[in-house]
Amino acid sequence: MENIIHQARRDDSRAVWKIRNHPANRCWFNTTEAISFGSHDGWFENKYFKNNENKCFVLEQSGAVAGYCRFDLNEDDGYIISIALDPGYQGRGLGNELLSGALRLIGAGKSILAEVKRENSASLRLFEKNNFIKYKEDKENIYLKYKC
Ligand SMILES: CC(C)(COP(=O)(O)OP(=O)(O)OC[C@H]1O[C@@H](n2cnc3c(N)ncnc32)[C@H](O)[C@@H]1OP(=O)(O)O)[C@@H](O)C(=O)NCCC(=O)NCCS
């Protein structure tokens, strides 16, 4: 099956929203509430199409968006990363393919931080496998930094 990783297009908004909003995924994010498509769509446009410093990549399998990987600039001029796959595509190595591919596409230059809930073993393993190093932790989260 052919997998393609590319920068998100404007019309990938709905697919990204569905993945972000899936109840099985939401529990792992900072904001766990469902988001309406209207509010997501405006945010998506502002974030990735009016500001070209933020980047969102998607992995397509046979033409369907299976997951996204976002790099959002933070106030320290580094990126905060967020990655998620549609639950139907999880646990088959695609998270690794998407993360490693997106890191190659974004290139070196800025620091990349990941904030992961302590119980999220798949995500922790995924980041560690891709050269993210733990640099702090608190009661809820583990914080990792990408080592280029
Ligand atoms: C986190 C996520 C992107 C990982 O993608 P994935 O395709 O499911 O993961 P992969 O199949 O590429 O596996 C990555 C590693 O995690 C391990 N892993 C996968 N699922 C796991 C699980 N449920 N528990 C423990 N380890 C797991 C894999 O074995 C692999 O490690 P290995 O190569 O040493 O065997 C995906 O599961 C997801 O979208 N989760 C919900 C949203 C989320 O948690 N996002 C991250 C927020 S910080």
Short mmCIF file of C-alpha atoms and ligand atoms in Angstrom, two decimals:
data_model
loop_
_atom_site.label_atom_id
_atom_site.label_comp_id
_atom_site.label_asym_id
_atom_site.label_seq_id
_atom_site.Cartn_x
_atom_site.Cartn_y
_atom_site.Cartn_z
CA MET A 1 0.00 0.00 0.00
CA GLU A 2 1.37 3.39 -0.94
CA ASN A 3 1.84 5.91 1.84
CA ILE A 4 2.53 9.55 1.01
CA ILE A 5 3.54 12.29 3.46
CA HIS A 6 2.95 15.86 2.34
CA GLN A 7 2.22 19.27 3.75
CA ALA A 8 -1.49 19.54 4.55
CA ARG A 9 -3.67 21.21 1.95
CA ARG A 10 -6.56 23.50 2.76
CA ASP A 11 -9.05 20.73 1.96
CA ASP A 12 -7.39 18.31 4.44
CA SER A 13 -9.03 20.35 7.21
CA ARG A 14 -12.01 18.01 7.71
CA ALA A 15 -9.86 14.87 7.84
CA VAL A 16 -7.51 16.47 10.38
CA TRP A 17 -10.53 17.62 12.43
CA LYS A 18 -12.05 14.10 12.46
CA ILE A 19 -8.81 12.57 13.71
CA ARG A 20 -8.29 15.32 16.33
CA ASN A 21 -11.90 14.98 17.51
CA HIS A 22 -12.09 11.20 17.76
CA PRO A 23 -12.91 10.30 21.40
CA ALA A 24 -10.17 7.64 21.44
CA ASN A 25 -7.61 10.32 20.53
CA ARG A 26 -8.93 13.34 22.43
CA CYS A 27 -8.18 11.86 25.82
CA TRP A 28 -4.45 12.19 25.08
CA PHE A 29 -4.50 15.90 24.33
CA ASN A 30 -4.37 18.94 26.62
CA THR A 31 -7.82 20.06 25.50
CA THR A 32 -10.00 16.98 25.64
CA GLU A 33 -13.33 18.60 24.63
CA ALA A 34 -14.80 18.07 21.16
CA ILE A 35 -14.29 21.01 18.79
CA SER A 36 -16.89 22.08 16.21
CA PHE A 37 -15.83 21.86 12.56
CA GLY A 38 -16.46 25.60 12.06
CA SER A 39 -14.15 26.58 14.86
CA HIS A 40 -11.49 24.04 13.82
CA ASP A 41 -11.64 25.14 10.18
CA GLY A 42 -11.01 28.82 10.97
CA TRP A 43 -8.17 27.86 13.29
CA PHE A 44 -6.66 25.51 10.65
CA GLU A 45 -6.69 28.27 8.03
CA ASN A 46 -5.09 30.86 10.32
CA LYS A 47 -2.55 28.47 11.74
CA TYR A 48 -1.22 26.82 8.57
CA PHE A 49 -2.28 28.96 5.63
CA LYS A 50 -1.88 32.52 6.91
CA ASN A 51 1.24 31.85 8.91
CA ASN A 52 3.75 29.84 6.95
CA GLU A 53 6.03 29.28 9.95
CA ASN A 54 3.68 26.63 11.37
CA LYS A 55 3.64 23.34 9.49
CA CYS A 56 1.12 20.52 9.31
CA PHE A 57 1.94 17.29 7.50
CA VAL A 58 -0.44 14.46 6.72
CA LEU A 59 0.12 10.82 5.86
CA GLU A 60 -2.15 9.53 3.12
CA GLN A 61 -2.72 5.85 2.57
CA SER A 62 -4.42 4.95 -0.71
CA GLY A 63 -5.73 8.51 -0.96
CA ALA A 64 -7.20 8.70 2.58
CA VAL A 65 -5.67 10.86 5.31
CA ALA A 66 -4.57 8.42 8.03
CA GLY A 67 -2.87 10.92 10.36
CA TYR A 68 -1.38 14.34 10.88
CA CYS A 69 1.77 15.73 12.44
CA ARG A 70 1.74 19.43 13.37
CA PHE A 71 4.64 21.71 14.24
CA ASP A 72 3.40 24.90 15.90
CA LEU A 73 5.77 27.72 16.67
CA ASN A 74 5.85 28.66 20.36
CA GLU A 75 6.96 31.86 22.02
CA ASP A 76 10.56 30.61 22.36
CA ASP A 77 10.84 30.30 18.58
CA GLY A 78 10.80 26.51 18.76
CA TYR A 79 8.08 24.08 17.69
CA ILE A 80 5.57 22.19 19.79
CA ILE A 81 4.72 18.93 18.04
CA SER A 82 1.38 17.13 17.95
CA ILE A 83 0.75 13.85 16.15
CA ALA A 84 -2.29 11.61 15.81
CA LEU A 85 -3.59 8.84 13.58
CA ASP A 86 -7.12 7.79 12.92
CA PRO A 87 -7.69 4.89 15.38
CA GLY A 88 -8.23 2.48 12.47
CA TYR A 89 -4.62 3.04 11.39
CA GLN A 90 -2.89 2.90 14.78
CA GLY A 91 -0.45 0.24 15.96
CA ARG A 92 0.88 -0.68 12.52
CA GLY A 93 4.03 1.43 12.31
CA LEU A 94 2.38 4.37 10.53
CA GLY A 95 2.98 6.77 13.44
CA ASN A 96 6.67 6.04 13.11
CA GLU A 97 6.57 6.49 9.34
CA LEU A 98 4.73 9.82 9.70
CA LEU A 99 6.92 11.22 12.47
CA SER A 100 10.23 10.23 10.90
CA GLY A 101 9.06 11.52 7.49
CA ALA A 102 7.76 14.82 8.89
CA LEU A 103 11.02 15.38 10.79
CA ARG A 104 12.94 14.88 7.55
CA LEU A 105 10.68 17.31 5.70
CA ILE A 106 10.80 20.04 8.33
CA GLY A 107 14.61 19.86 8.52
CA ALA A 108 16.94 21.13 11.22
CA GLY A 109 16.96 24.63 12.62
CA LYS A 110 14.43 24.95 15.41
CA SER A 111 14.02 23.02 18.63
CA ILE A 112 11.03 20.64 18.76
CA LEU A 113 9.25 19.87 22.01
CA ALA A 114 6.77 17.09 22.78
CA GLU A 115 4.47 16.95 25.79
CA VAL A 116 3.15 13.45 26.43
CA LYS A 117 0.78 12.11 29.10
CA ARG A 118 2.62 9.65 31.34
CA GLU A 119 0.23 6.81 30.48
CA ASN A 120 0.61 7.27 26.72
CA SER A 121 3.10 4.44 26.15
CA ALA A 122 2.72 4.36 22.34
CA SER A 123 3.46 8.06 22.04
CA LEU A 124 6.42 7.94 24.45
CA ARG A 125 7.92 5.00 22.60
CA LEU A 126 7.35 6.73 19.25
CA PHE A 127 9.13 9.93 20.29
CA GLU A 128 12.01 8.09 21.97
CA LYS A 129 12.54 5.96 18.86
CA ASN A 130 12.85 9.17 16.85
CA ASN A 131 15.58 10.78 18.95
CA PHE A 132 13.44 12.77 21.36
CA ILE A 133 15.07 12.89 24.80
CA LYS A 134 13.18 13.31 28.05
CA TYR A 135 14.23 16.55 29.79
CA LYS A 136 11.59 16.99 32.50
CA GLU A 137 8.44 15.49 33.93
CA ASP A 138 5.62 16.40 36.27
CA LYS A 139 2.64 14.56 37.75
CA GLU A 140 0.80 14.35 34.43
CA ASN A 141 3.29 14.70 31.61
CA ILE A 142 6.68 13.78 30.27
CA TYR A 143 8.44 16.47 28.23
CA LEU A 144 10.83 15.52 25.46
CA LYS A 145 13.09 17.50 23.18
CA TYR A 146 14.20 16.48 19.69
CA LYS A 147 17.88 15.95 19.32
CA CYS A 148 18.82 16.59 15.66
C1 LIG B 1 0.77 7.92 19.27
C2 LIG B 1 0.51 7.43 17.85
C3 LIG B 1 0.70 8.58 16.84
C4 LIG B 1 1.53 6.30 17.54
O1 LIG B 1 1.33 5.84 16.21
P1 LIG B 1 1.16 4.27 15.93
O2 LIG B 1 1.14 4.06 14.47
O3 LIG B 1 -0.03 3.80 16.71
O4 LIG B 1 2.48 3.70 16.57
P2 LIG B 1 3.54 2.74 15.84
O5 LIG B 1 2.80 1.53 15.35
O6 LIG B 1 4.34 3.53 14.85
O7 LIG B 1 4.44 2.32 17.07
C5 LIG B 1 5.38 3.18 17.68
C6 LIG B 1 6.02 2.44 18.84
O8 LIG B 1 5.07 2.39 19.92
C7 LIG B 1 4.81 1.04 20.28
N1 LIG B 1 3.36 0.96 20.55
C8 LIG B 1 2.36 1.08 19.66
N2 LIG B 1 1.16 0.97 20.29
C9 LIG B 1 1.47 0.78 21.61
C10 LIG B 1 0.69 0.63 22.78
N3 LIG B 1 -0.65 0.65 22.73
N4 LIG B 1 1.34 0.46 23.97
C11 LIG B 1 2.69 0.45 24.02
N5 LIG B 1 3.49 0.63 22.95
C12 LIG B 1 2.88 0.78 21.76
C13 LIG B 1 5.14 0.22 19.07
O9 LIG B 1 5.45 -1.11 19.43
C14 LIG B 1 6.34 0.99 18.52
O10 LIG B 1 7.52 0.69 19.23
P3 LIG B 1 8.57 -0.41 18.67
O11 LIG B 1 8.94 0.05 17.31
O12 LIG B 1 9.64 -0.37 19.67
O13 LIG B 1 7.84 -1.70 18.61
C15 LIG B 1 -0.94 6.85 17.67
O14 LIG B 1 -1.07 5.70 18.46
C16 LIG B 1 -2.04 7.83 18.01
O15 LIG B 1 -2.51 8.56 17.14
N6 LIG B 1 -2.48 7.85 19.30
C17 LIG B 1 -3.57 8.73 19.72
C18 LIG B 1 -3.18 10.19 19.72
C19 LIG B 1 -1.94 10.43 20.55
O16 LIG B 1 -1.75 9.84 21.61
N7 LIG B 1 -1.09 11.34 20.06
C20 LIG B 1 0.13 11.73 20.76
C21 LIG B 1 -0.18 12.79 21.77
S1 LIG B 1 1.31 13.28 22.61
#
